[in-house]
CSV table of C-alpha atoms in Angstrom, one decimal:
chain,number,residue,atom,x,y,z
A,149,UNK,CA,-49.1,-5.3,-9.6
A,150,UNK,CA,-49.0,-1.8,-8.1
A,151,UNK,CA,-46.5,-3.0,-5.5
A,152,UNK,CA,-44.3,-4.5,-8.2
A,153,UNK,CA,-44.2,-1.3,-10.1
A,154,UNK,CA,-43.2,0.7,-7.0
A,155,UNK,CA,-40.5,-1.8,-6.1
A,156,UNK,CA,-39.2,-1.7,-9.7
A,157,UNK,CA,-39.1,2.1,-9.5
A,158,UNK,CA,-37.3,2.2,-6.2
A,159,UNK,CA,-34.7,-0.4,-7.3
A,160,UNK,CA,-34.0,1.7,-10.5
A,161,UNK,CA,-33.5,4.8,-8.4
A,162,UNK,CA,-31.2,3.3,-5.8
A,163,UNK,CA,-29.2,1.5,-8.5
A,164,UNK,CA,-28.5,4.6,-10.4
A,165,UNK,CA,-27.3,6.5,-7.3
A,166,UNK,CA,-25.1,3.7,-5.8
A,167,UNK,CA,-21.5,3.2,-6.6
A,168,UNK,CA,-19.5,0.3,-5.2
A,169,UNK,CA,-15.9,-0.6,-5.1
A,170,UNK,CA,-15.0,-3.2,-7.7
A,171,UNK,CA,-11.9,-4.6,-9.4
A,172,UNK,CA,-12.0,-6.3,-12.8
A,173,UNK,CA,-9.7,-7.5,-15.6
A,174,UNK,CA,-10.1,-5.5,-18.8
A,175,UNK,CA,-9.0,-5.6,-22.4
A,176,UNK,CA,-5.3,-4.9,-23.0
A,177,UNK,CA,-6.1,-2.9,-26.1
A,178,UNK,CA,-8.3,-0.4,-24.2
A,179,UNK,CA,-7.6,3.2,-25.0
A,180,UNK,CA,-7.3,4.3,-21.4
A,181,UNK,CA,-5.0,1.4,-20.7
A,182,UNK,CA,-2.7,2.5,-23.5
A,183,UNK,CA,-2.7,6.1,-22.0
A,184,UNK,CA,-1.8,4.6,-18.6
A,185,UNK,CA,1.1,2.6,-20.0
A,186,UNK,CA,2.2,5.7,-22.0
A,187,UNK,CA,2.4,7.7,-18.7
A,188,UNK,CA,4.3,4.8,-17.0
A,189,UNK,CA,6.8,4.3,-19.8
A,190,UNK,CA,7.5,8.1,-20.1
A,191,UNK,CA,8.0,8.2,-16.3
A,192,UNK,CA,10.6,5.3,-16.6
A,193,UNK,CA,12.4,6.9,-19.5
A,194,UNK,CA,12.5,10.3,-17.7
A,195,UNK,CA,14.4,8.8,-14.8
A,196,UNK,CA,17.3,7.6,-17.1
A,197,UNK,CA,20.2,10.0,-17.5
A,198,UNK,CA,22.0,8.1,-20.3
A,199,UNK,CA,21.4,5.4,-22.8
A,200,UNK,CA,18.4,4.9,-25.1
A,201,UNK,CA,14.7,5.2,-24.4
A,202,UNK,CA,12.7,2.0,-24.0
A,203,UNK,CA,9.8,1.4,-26.4
A,204,UNK,CA,6.6,-0.5,-25.6
A,205,UNK,CA,6.4,-4.0,-27.1
A,206,UNK,CA,3.0,-5.1,-25.7
A,207,UNK,CA,0.7,-5.0,-22.7
A,208,UNK,CA,0.2,-8.4,-21.1
A,209,UNK,CA,-2.1,-7.9,-18.1
A,210,UNK,CA,-4.5,-5.2,-16.9
A,211,UNK,CA,-6.8,-4.9,-13.8
A,212,UNK,CA,-9.0,-1.9,-13.4
A,213,UNK,CA,-9.9,-0.8,-9.8
A,214,UNK,CA,-12.7,1.8,-9.3
A,215,UNK,CA,-13.6,3.4,-6.0
A,216,UNK,CA,-13.4,7.1,-5.4
A,217,UNK,CA,-10.7,7.1,-8.1
A,218,UNK,CA,-9.9,4.9,-11.0
A,219,UNK,CA,-6.6,2.9,-11.0
A,220,UNK,CA,-5.0,0.6,-13.6
A,221,UNK,CA,-2.7,-2.1,-12.5
A,222,UNK,CA,-0.8,-3.0,-15.7
A,223,UNK,CA,2.0,-5.3,-16.7
A,224,UNK,CA,3.8,-4.6,-20.0
A,225,UNK,CA,6.9,-5.6,-21.9
A,226,UNK,CA,9.4,-3.1,-23.3
A,227,UNK,CA,12.4,-3.2,-25.7
A,228,UNK,CA,15.3,-0.8,-26.0
A,229,UNK,CA,14.8,1.8,-28.8
A,230,UNK,CA,17.2,3.7,-31.0
A,231,UNK,CA,16.5,7.2,-29.5
A,232,UNK,CA,18.8,8.6,-26.8
A,233,UNK,CA,17.1,9.7,-23.6
A,234,UNK,CA,18.4,13.3,-24.1
A,235,UNK,CA,16.6,13.6,-27.5
A,236,UNK,CA,13.4,15.6,-28.0
A,237,UNK,CA,11.6,12.5,-29.2
A,238,UNK,CA,9.2,10.4,-27.1
A,239,UNK,CA,9.3,6.7,-27.1
A,240,UNK,CA,6.5,6.6,-29.7
A,241,UNK,CA,8.8,8.2,-32.2
A,242,UNK,CA,11.5,5.6,-31.7
A,243,UNK,CA,12.2,2.3,-33.5
A,244,UNK,CA,13.5,-0.9,-31.8
A,245,UNK,CA,17.2,-1.3,-31.6
A,246,UNK,CA,18.7,-4.4,-33.3
A,247,UNK,CA,17.4,-7.4,-31.3
A,248,UNK,CA,20.8,-9.0,-30.7
A,249,UNK,CA,22.2,-6.0,-28.8
A,250,UNK,CA,18.9,-4.5,-27.4
A,251,UNK,CA,17.9,-4.7,-23.8
A,252,UNK,CA,14.4,-6.0,-22.9
A,253,UNK,CA,12.3,-5.7,-19.8
A,254,UNK,CA,9.0,-6.2,-18.0
A,255,UNK,CA,7.3,-3.5,-15.9
A,256,UNK,CA,4.5,-3.6,-13.4
A,257,UNK,CA,2.8,-0.3,-12.6
A,258,UNK,CA,-0.2,1.2,-10.8
A,259,UNK,CA,-1.5,4.3,-12.6
A,260,UNK,CA,-4.3,6.5,-11.4
A,261,UNK,CA,-6.7,8.4,-13.7
A,262,UNK,CA,-7.5,11.8,-12.4
A,263,UNK,CA,-10.7,13.9,-12.9
A,264,UNK,CA,-8.9,16.1,-15.4
A,265,UNK,CA,-8.3,12.9,-17.5
A,266,UNK,CA,-4.6,13.0,-16.7
A,267,UNK,CA,-2.8,9.8,-15.7
A,268,UNK,CA,-0.4,9.8,-12.7
A,269,UNK,CA,2.0,6.9,-11.9
A,270,UNK,CA,1.7,5.8,-8.3
A,271,UNK,CA,4.2,3.0,-8.3
A,272,UNK,CA,6.3,1.1,-10.8
A,273,UNK,CA,8.8,-1.7,-10.9
A,274,UNK,CA,10.8,-2.7,-14.0
A,275,UNK,CA,13.1,-5.7,-14.4
A,276,UNK,CA,15.5,-4.9,-17.3
A,277,UNK,CA,17.6,-7.5,-19.0
A,278,UNK,CA,20.5,-5.9,-20.9
A,279,UNK,CA,21.7,-7.4,-24.2
A,280,UNK,CA,23.4,-10.7,-23.1
A,281,UNK,CA,23.4,-9.5,-19.5
A,282,UNK,CA,21.7,-10.1,-16.1
A,283,UNK,CA,18.5,-8.6,-14.9
A,284,UNK,CA,18.5,-5.1,-13.3
A,285,UNK,CA,15.5,-4.0,-11.2
A,286,UNK,CA,14.3,-0.4,-11.1
A,287,UNK,CA,11.7,0.8,-8.5
A,288,UNK,CA,9.6,3.9,-8.5
A,289,UNK,CA,7.2,5.1,-5.8
A,290,UNK,CA,5.2,8.3,-5.9
A,291,UNK,CA,5.6,10.1,-2.6
A,292,UNK,CA,2.2,11.0,-1.1
A,293,UNK,CA,0.1,9.1,-3.7
A,294,UNK,CA,-2.6,6.9,-2.3
A,295,UNK,CA,-3.0,3.8,-4.5
A,296,UNK,CA,-4.5,0.3,-4.2
A,297,UNK,CA,-2.3,-2.7,-3.6
A,298,UNK,CA,-2.9,-6.4,-3.8
A,299,UNK,CA,-5.1,-7.8,-1.0
A,300,UNK,CA,-2.7,-10.8,-0.8
A,301,UNK,CA,0.5,-8.6,-0.6
A,302,UNK,CA,2.9,-9.9,2.1
A,303,UNK,CA,3.5,-6.3,3.3
A,304,UNK,CA,0.0,-6.3,4.8
A,305,UNK,CA,0.8,-9.2,7.2
A,306,UNK,CA,2.1,-7.0,10.0
A,307,UNK,CA,-0.7,-4.6,9.7
A,308,UNK,CA,-3.4,-7.3,9.7
A,309,UNK,CA,-1.7,-9.1,12.6
A,310,UNK,CA,-1.7,-5.9,14.6
A,311,UNK,CA,-5.3,-5.2,13.6
A,312,UNK,CA,-6.7,-8.6,14.7
A,313,UNK,CA,-4.8,-8.4,18.0
A,314,UNK,CA,-6.1,-4.9,18.6
A,315,UNK,CA,-9.7,-5.9,18.0
A,316,UNK,CA,-9.4,-8.9,20.3
A,317,UNK,CA,-7.7,-6.9,23.1
A,318,UNK,CA,-10.0,-3.8,22.9
A,319,UNK,CA,-13.5,-5.3,22.6
A,320,UNK,CA,-15.8,-7.0,25.1
A,321,UNK,CA,-16.5,-10.0,22.9
A,322,UNK,CA,-16.4,-13.3,24.8
A,323,UNK,CA,-14.5,-15.1,22.0
A,324,UNK,CA,-11.5,-14.3,19.9
A,325,UNK,CA,-12.0,-13.3,16.2
A,326,UNK,CA,-9.8,-14.3,13.3
A,327,UNK,CA,-9.2,-12.8,9.8
A,328,UNK,CA,-11.5,-14.2,7.1
A,329,UNK,CA,-10.6,-12.2,4.0
A,330,UNK,CA,-9.2,-8.8,2.9
A,331,UNK,CA,-11.6,-6.9,0.7
A,332,UNK,CA,-9.6,-3.8,-0.1
A,333,UNK,CA,-6.1,-2.3,0.6
A,334,UNK,CA,-4.5,1.0,-0.2
A,335,UNK,CA,-1.0,2.4,0.5
A,336,UNK,CA,0.6,5.8,0.7
A,337,UNK,CA,4.4,6.5,0.8
A,338,UNK,CA,5.2,9.2,3.3
A,339,UNK,CA,8.0,9.3,5.9
A,340,UNK,CA,7.1,5.6,6.2
A,341,UNK,CA,3.9,4.1,4.9
A,342,UNK,CA,0.2,4.7,5.5
A,343,UNK,CA,-2.2,1.8,5.0
A,344,UNK,CA,-6.0,1.7,4.7
A,345,UNK,CA,-7.3,-1.8,4.8
A,346,UNK,CA,-10.9,-3.2,4.7
A,347,UNK,CA,-11.3,-6.8,5.8
A,348,UNK,CA,-13.8,-9.3,7.2
A,349,UNK,CA,-13.4,-11.1,10.6
A,350,UNK,CA,-15.2,-14.1,12.0
A,351,UNK,CA,-15.7,-15.5,15.5
A,352,UNK,CA,-13.7,-18.6,16.6
A,353,UNK,CA,-14.3,-21.2,19.2
A,354,UNK,CA,-11.5,-19.8,21.5
A,355,UNK,CA,-12.9,-17.9,24.5
A,356,UNK,CA,-10.9,-15.0,25.9
A,357,UNK,CA,-11.1,-16.6,29.3
A,358,UNK,CA,-8.9,-19.5,28.2
A,359,UNK,CA,-6.9,-17.9,25.3
A,360,UNK,CA,-4.9,-14.7,25.3
A,361,UNK,CA,-4.3,-14.9,21.6
A,362,UNK,CA,-5.1,-17.0,18.5
A,363,UNK,CA,-3.5,-20.4,18.2
A,364,UNK,CA,-3.9,-23.2,15.6
A,365,UNK,CA,-6.5,-24.7,17.8
A,366,UNK,CA,-8.8,-21.7,17.2
A,367,UNK,CA,-11.3,-22.6,14.4
A,368,UNK,CA,-14.0,-20.4,12.8
A,369,UNK,CA,-17.5,-21.1,13.9
A,370,UNK,CA,-20.0,-21.9,11.1
A,371,UNK,CA,-22.8,-19.7,12.5
A,372,UNK,CA,-20.7,-17.4,14.6
A,373,UNK,CA,-20.7,-13.6,14.6
A,374,UNK,CA,-18.9,-11.8,11.8
A,375,UNK,CA,-17.7,-8.2,11.2
A,376,UNK,CA,-16.2,-5.8,8.7
A,377,UNK,CA,-13.4,-3.5,9.7
A,378,UNK,CA,-11.6,-0.6,8.1
A,379,UNK,CA,-8.3,0.3,9.6
A,380,UNK,CA,-5.8,3.2,9.1
A,381,UNK,CA,-2.2,2.3,10.1
A,382,UNK,CA,1.0,4.3,9.9
A,383,UNK,CA,4.2,2.2,9.7
A,384,UNK,CA,7.4,4.1,10.4
A,385,UNK,CA,10.8,3.6,8.6
A,386,UNK,CA,11.8,1.1,11.3
A,387,UNK,CA,8.8,-1.1,10.2
A,388,UNK,CA,6.9,-0.5,13.5
A,389,UNK,CA,3.2,0.5,13.6
A,390,UNK,CA,3.4,3.9,15.2
A,391,UNK,CA,-0.3,5.0,14.7
A,392,UNK,CA,-3.4,2.9,14.4
A,393,UNK,CA,-7.2,3.4,14.2
A,394,UNK,CA,-9.9,0.9,13.7
A,395,UNK,CA,-13.7,1.0,12.9
A,396,UNK,CA,-15.6,-2.3,12.9
A,397,UNK,CA,-19.3,-3.2,12.2
A,398,UNK,CA,-20.3,-6.5,13.8
A,399,UNK,CA,-23.1,-8.7,12.6
A,400,UNK,CA,-24.7,-11.4,14.8
A,401,UNK,CA,-24.6,-15.0,13.6
A,402,UNK,CA,-27.8,-17.0,12.8
A,403,UNK,CA,-28.9,-19.5,15.3
A,404,UNK,CA,-25.6,-19.2,17.2
A,405,UNK,CA,-25.0,-21.9,19.8
A,406,UNK,CA,-22.0,-21.2,22.2
A,407,UNK,CA,-19.3,-23.8,21.5
A,408,UNK,CA,-18.0,-26.2,24.2
A,409,UNK,CA,-15.3,-24.6,26.3
A,410,UNK,CA,-11.9,-25.2,24.7
A,411,UNK,CA,-9.0,-25.0,27.2
A,412,UNK,CA,-5.5,-24.3,26.0
A,413,UNK,CA,-3.0,-26.5,27.9
A,414,UNK,CA,0.3,-24.7,28.3
A,415,UNK,CA,-1.1,-21.3,27.0
A,416,UNK,CA,-0.2,-18.1,28.9
A,417,UNK,CA,-2.8,-16.9,31.4
A,418,UNK,CA,-3.3,-13.5,32.9
A,419,UNK,CA,-2.8,-13.0,36.6
A,420,UNK,CA,-3.5,-10.0,38.8
A,421,UNK,CA,-0.7,-7.4,38.9
A,422,UNK,CA,-0.9,-7.4,42.7
A,423,UNK,CA,-0.7,-11.2,43.0
A,424,UNK,CA,1.7,-12.5,45.7
A,425,UNK,CA,2.8,-15.0,43.1
A,426,UNK,CA,4.7,-12.1,41.3
A,427,UNK,CA,6.9,-11.1,44.2
A,428,UNK,CA,9.7,-13.6,43.3
A,429,UNK,CA,9.8,-13.0,39.5
A,430,UNK,CA,9.6,-9.2,40.1
A,431,UNK,CA,12.5,-9.4,42.5
A,432,UNK,CA,14.6,-11.3,40.0
A,433,UNK,CA,13.6,-8.8,37.3
A,434,UNK,CA,14.7,-5.7,39.0
A,435,UNK,CA,17.9,-7.3,40.2
A,436,UNK,CA,18.7,-8.3,36.6
A,437,UNK,CA,17.8,-4.8,35.4
A,438,UNK,CA,20.2,-3.1,37.9
A,439,UNK,CA,22.9,-5.5,37.1
A,440,UNK,CA,22.8,-4.8,33.4
A,441,UNK,CA,22.1,-1.1,33.6
A,442,UNK,CA,25.2,1.2,33.4
A,443,UNK,CA,23.6,4.1,35.2
A,444,UNK,CA,24.9,5.6,38.5
A,445,UNK,CA,21.7,5.0,40.4
A,446,UNK,CA,19.5,2.0,41.1
A,447,UNK,CA,16.1,1.5,39.6
A,448,UNK,CA,13.0,0.3,41.4
A,449,UNK,CA,9.7,-1.0,40.0
A,450,UNK,CA,7.1,1.7,39.8
A,451,UNK,CA,4.0,0.2,38.2
A,452,UNK,CA,3.2,-3.3,37.1
A,453,UNK,CA,1.0,-3.1,34.0
A,454,UNK,CA,0.4,-6.7,32.9
A,455,UNK,CA,1.5,-10.2,33.9
A,456,UNK,CA,1.0,-13.7,32.6
A,457,UNK,CA,2.1,-17.1,33.8
A,458,UNK,CA,2.6,-20.2,31.6
A,459,UNK,CA,3.3,-23.8,32.7
A,460,UNK,CA,6.1,-25.2,30.6
A,461,UNK,CA,8.9,-27.4,31.9
A,462,UNK,CA,8.7,-25.1,34.9
A,463,UNK,CA,6.9,-21.8,35.2
A,464,UNK,CA,7.4,-18.8,32.8
A,465,UNK,CA,6.3,-15.3,33.7
A,466,UNK,CA,6.0,-12.4,31.3
A,467,UNK,CA,5.7,-9.1,33.1
A,468,UNK,CA,5.4,-5.6,31.7
A,469,UNK,CA,6.3,-2.8,34.1
A,470,UNK,CA,7.7,0.7,34.4
A,471,UNK,CA,10.9,1.3,36.5
A,472,UNK,CA,11.9,4.6,38.0
A,473,UNK,CA,15.4,5.8,38.9
A,474,UNK,CA,16.0,6.1,42.7
A,475,UNK,CA,18.1,8.3,44.9
A,476,UNK,CA,20.4,5.4,45.9
A,477,UNK,CA,23.7,5.4,44.0
A,478,UNK,CA,25.6,2.2,43.2
A,479,UNK,CA,28.8,3.7,44.7
A,480,UNK,CA,27.4,4.0,48.3
A,481,UNK,CA,24.9,1.1,48.2
A,482,UNK,CA,25.7,-2.5,47.6
A,483,UNK,CA,22.2,-3.3,46.5
A,484,UNK,CA,18.7,-1.9,46.2
A,485,UNK,CA,16.8,-1.6,49.5
A,486,UNK,CA,13.3,-0.7,50.6
A,487,UNK,CA,14.6,2.6,51.9
A,488,UNK,CA,15.6,3.8,48.3
A,489,UNK,CA,13.1,6.4,47.3
A,490,UNK,CA,12.1,7.2,43.8
A,491,UNK,CA,13.6,10.3,42.2
A,492,UNK,CA,10.7,12.3,40.8
A,493,UNK,CA,13.0,13.9,38.2
A,494,UNK,CA,14.9,10.7,37.4
A,495,UNK,CA,14.8,8.5,34.3
A,496,UNK,CA,11.8,6.2,33.7
A,497,UNK,CA,12.1,2.9,31.8
A,498,UNK,CA,9.3,0.8,30.2
A,499,UNK,CA,10.4,-2.9,30.6
A,500,UNK,CA,9.3,-6.4,29.6
A,501,UNK,CA,10.7,-9.2,31.7
A,502,UNK,CA,10.7,-12.9,30.9
A,503,UNK,CA,11.4,-15.0,34.1
A,504,UNK,CA,11.7,-18.7,33.8
A,505,UNK,CA,11.7,-20.6,37.1
A,506,UNK,CA,12.4,-24.3,37.6
A,507,UNK,CA,11.4,-24.9,41.2
A,508,UNK,CA,12.7,-28.5,41.5
A,509,UNK,CA,16.1,-27.4,40.3
A,510,UNK,CA,16.0,-24.2,42.3
A,511,UNK,CA,17.1,-22.2,39.2
A,512,UNK,CA,15.9,-18.9,37.8
A,513,UNK,CA,16.6,-17.5,34.3
A,514,UNK,CA,15.5,-13.9,34.0
A,515,UNK,CA,15.8,-11.6,30.9
A,516,UNK,CA,14.8,-7.9,30.9
A,517,UNK,CA,14.4,-5.5,28.0
A,518,UNK,CA,13.9,-1.9,28.7
A,519,UNK,CA,13.4,1.3,26.7
A,520,UNK,CA,13.4,4.9,28.0
A,521,UNK,CA,10.0,6.6,28.1
A,522,UNK,CA,10.0,9.4,25.6
A,523,UNK,CA,7.4,11.7,23.9
A,524,UNK,CA,6.1,10.3,20.7
A,525,UNK,CA,7.2,12.5,17.9
A,526,UNK,CA,4.7,13.6,15.3
A,527,UNK,CA,4.7,11.8,12.0
A,528,UNK,CA,6.1,13.7,9.1
A,529,UNK,CA,4.2,13.9,5.8
A,530,UNK,CA,4.9,15.7,2.6
A,531,UNK,CA,3.3,19.2,2.6
A,532,UNK,CA,0.0,19.4,0.8
A,533,UNK,CA,-1.0,15.7,1.3
A,534,UNK,CA,-3.7,14.6,3.6
A,535,UNK,CA,-3.7,10.8,3.9
A,536,UNK,CA,-6.9,8.8,3.6
A,537,UNK,CA,-9.1,11.7,2.8
A,538,UNK,CA,-12.7,10.7,3.4
A,539,UNK,CA,-15.5,11.8,1.1
A,540,UNK,CA,-17.6,14.4,2.9
A,541,UNK,CA,-21.1,13.2,3.8
A,542,UNK,CA,-23.7,15.9,3.4
A,543,UNK,CA,-26.7,15.6,5.6
A,544,UNK,CA,-29.8,17.2,4.0
A,545,UNK,CA,-32.5,18.6,6.2
A,546,UNK,CA,-35.7,19.0,4.4
A,547,UNK,CA,-35.8,19.0,0.6
A,548,UNK,CA,-36.7,16.2,-1.7
A,549,UNK,CA,-36.4,12.6,-0.7
A,550,UNK,CA,-36.8,9.3,-2.6
A,551,UNK,CA,-40.4,8.9,-1.5
A,552,UNK,CA,-41.1,12.4,-2.8
A,553,UNK,CA,-39.8,11.3,-6.3
A,554,UNK,CA,-42.0,8.2,-6.1
A,555,UNK,CA,-45.0,10.2,-5.0
A,556,UNK,CA,-44.5,12.7,-7.8
A,557,UNK,CA,-44.3,9.9,-10.4
A,558,UNK,CA,-47.5,8.3,-9.1
A,559,UNK,CA,-49.8,11.3,-8.9
A,560,UNK,CA,-51.2,10.9,-12.4
A,561,UNK,CA,-52.1,7.2,-12.3
A,562,UNK,CA,-55.3,6.7,-14.3
A,563,UNK,CA,-58.3,5.1,-12.6
A,564,UNK,CA,-58.2,1.3,-12.3
A,565,UNK,CA,-59.9,-0.5,-15.1
A,566,UNK,CA,-62.2,-3.4,-14.4
A,567,UNK,CA,-61.3,-5.7,-17.2
A,568,UNK,CA,-57.6,-5.9,-17.4
A,569,UNK,CA,-55.4,-6.2,-14.3
A,570,UNK,CA,-52.3,-5.3,-16.3
A,571,UNK,CA,-53.7,-1.8,-16.6
A,572,UNK,CA,-52.9,-1.2,-12.9
A,573,UNK,CA,-49.3,-0.6,-13.9
A,574,UNK,CA,-48.8,3.2,-13.9
A,575,UNK,CA,-47.8,5.0,-17.0
A,576,UNK,CA,-44.6,6.7,-15.7
A,577,UNK,CA,-43.2,9.4,-17.9
A,578,UNK,CA,-39.4,9.3,-18.0
A,579,UNK,CA,-37.4,12.1,-19.4
A,580,UNK,CA,-34.5,11.2,-21.7
A,581,UNK,CA,-31.1,11.4,-20.1
A,582,UNK,CA,-32.6,12.1,-16.7
A,583,UNK,CA,-30.1,11.7,-13.9
A,584,UNK,CA,-32.3,9.4,-11.8
A,585,UNK,CA,-34.0,7.4,-14.5
A,586,UNK,CA,-31.9,5.9,-17.3
A,587,UNK,CA,-33.1,3.2,-19.7
A,588,UNK,CA,-31.7,-0.2,-19.0
A,589,UNK,CA,-29.5,-1.2,-21.9
A,590,UNK,CA,-29.8,-4.5,-23.6
A,591,UNK,CA,-27.6,-7.2,-22.1
A,592,UNK,CA,-24.5,-7.5,-24.2
A,593,UNK,CA,-22.6,-10.7,-24.8
A,594,UNK,CA,-19.9,-11.1,-22.2
A,595,UNK,CA,-16.5,-11.5,-23.7
A,596,UNK,CA,-13.2,-12.3,-21.9
A,597,UNK,CA,-10.6,-9.5,-21.9
A,598,UNK,CA,-8.1,-9.7,-24.7
A,599,UNK,CA,-4.7,-10.1,-23.2
A,600,UNK,CA,-1.9,-9.9,-24.0
A,601,UNK,CA,-2.5,-7.0,-26.4
A,602,UNK,CA,-1.3,-6.4,-29.9
A,603,UNK,CA,2.4,-5.6,-30.3
A,604,UNK,CA,3.1,-1.8,-30.6
A,605,UNK,CA,5.1,-2.2,-33.8
A,606,UNK,CA,6.8,-4.9,-35.8
A,607,UNK,CA,10.4,-5.9,-35.0
A,608,UNK,CA,12.9,-5.5,-37.7
A,609,UNK,CA,10.2,-4.7,-40.2
A,610,UNK,CA,8.2,-7.9,-39.6
A,611,UNK,CA,4.9,-8.4,-38.1
A,612,UNK,CA,5.6,-10.4,-34.9
A,613,UNK,CA,2.2,-12.0,-35.0
A,614,UNK,CA,2.5,-13.5,-38.5
A,615,UNK,CA,5.4,-15.7,-39.6
A,616,UNK,CA,6.2,-15.3,-43.3
A,617,UNK,CA,8.1,-17.9,-45.3
A,618,UNK,CA,9.3,-17.5,-48.9
A,619,UNK,CA,10.4,-20.4,-51.2
A,620,UNK,CA,12.7,-19.8,-54.1
A,621,UNK,CA,14.0,-21.9,-57.0
A,622,UNK,CA,11.1,-24.4,-56.8
A,623,UNK,CA,10.9,-26.7,-59.8
A,624,UNK,CA,7.8,-28.9,-60.4
A,625,UNK,CA,10.1,-31.7,-61.5
A,626,UNK,CA,11.6,-31.8,-57.9
A,627,UNK,CA,8.3,-33.3,-56.7
A,628,UNK,CA,8.8,-36.3,-59.0
A,629,UNK,CA,11.8,-37.6,-57.1
């Protein structure tokens, strides 16, 4: 019984000091939800330079996300009001415009709740339908604001694809890993986009020895290793991932048995960069580069970085290399020779060559794509914003620990009685409103969130939730016929 009491005490303490990330649907009539929608609608109206303000009709969906900050993802319906945007009135002081000529709309917004109880709009999209007109879409993004996005958003696909490939290429695991689920995602609009993504990966049956990348044949193993990763990625305005960092925690599988070797027929395979097999495709690659390059001097291959070979209807080589400008000009030399020395101050190109060789037809089809090597420019961010701020972790040396709290609570345990075993449970004195010890409230009945919410006000003087009908000139004698 004593152990049960100690376990109960520890669980109460840890529960009170632990906060976890969660997302849940809440009531559309919640007071904070209304404040969030109020901030979003005021933001939308403030961006209009002419016309009338829009007035809230009703809130239809709400999801509350709580981590370090609280965010509300809301969907609400609006109707055109009778107050001009230049007036001193807010939308709450306006009435609906006559329905026949009034525009309507639906907005989706993400609104953050700050510590000072203020609400800040992170992103908002409104689809407006003018009176007897077509839909007009309005988009708003808060520059520099970090806010959650849907874990199923298509915009995460390039980030997650890069993340899985990065993990498989930069770890010493014997098998490839695949994405299992996305647990959390945040975005920040800068000069491009910053993403923070937390996701789960799992081991597949494809070994790195036989597979360079994931294919449809790669299946997740039931008892394989798993892991949880948190990545920070910066995507530039050209939609390229320019900066990336990854942190993963791996967990070994239970009773894992290595799967049978699965070979990928026709998949690319790495070959050594100094392999004699590369001499012919490299010769065709540099010849193709010099033929298509408009420079005055020839280029020669400097360093071969990676190379793969793939058996198709022939042999396909994919080679990544750097090429350096030489001292041999095209005016005085008909072709590149071994005597052409590299110009140390000349231009450097980073190239990817695809060489398709069909030996039995004695045909070669090379293509080469090159980019000049340049210094990577620093990413630009709005002043005052630091993306993905992490919560500082304070390491305490000495001081009070959880065990000290337990020991202090257990010092005045009365002697053990001999008749009743239940008396072994210690009498622990709990101060009201103590930070570490709070009474467990009674379990309340779970109720589903009420959505959509109540209409903000009646339309044309009628309550939209109640249909009223009046009958006039009714005569009892009419019922006899």
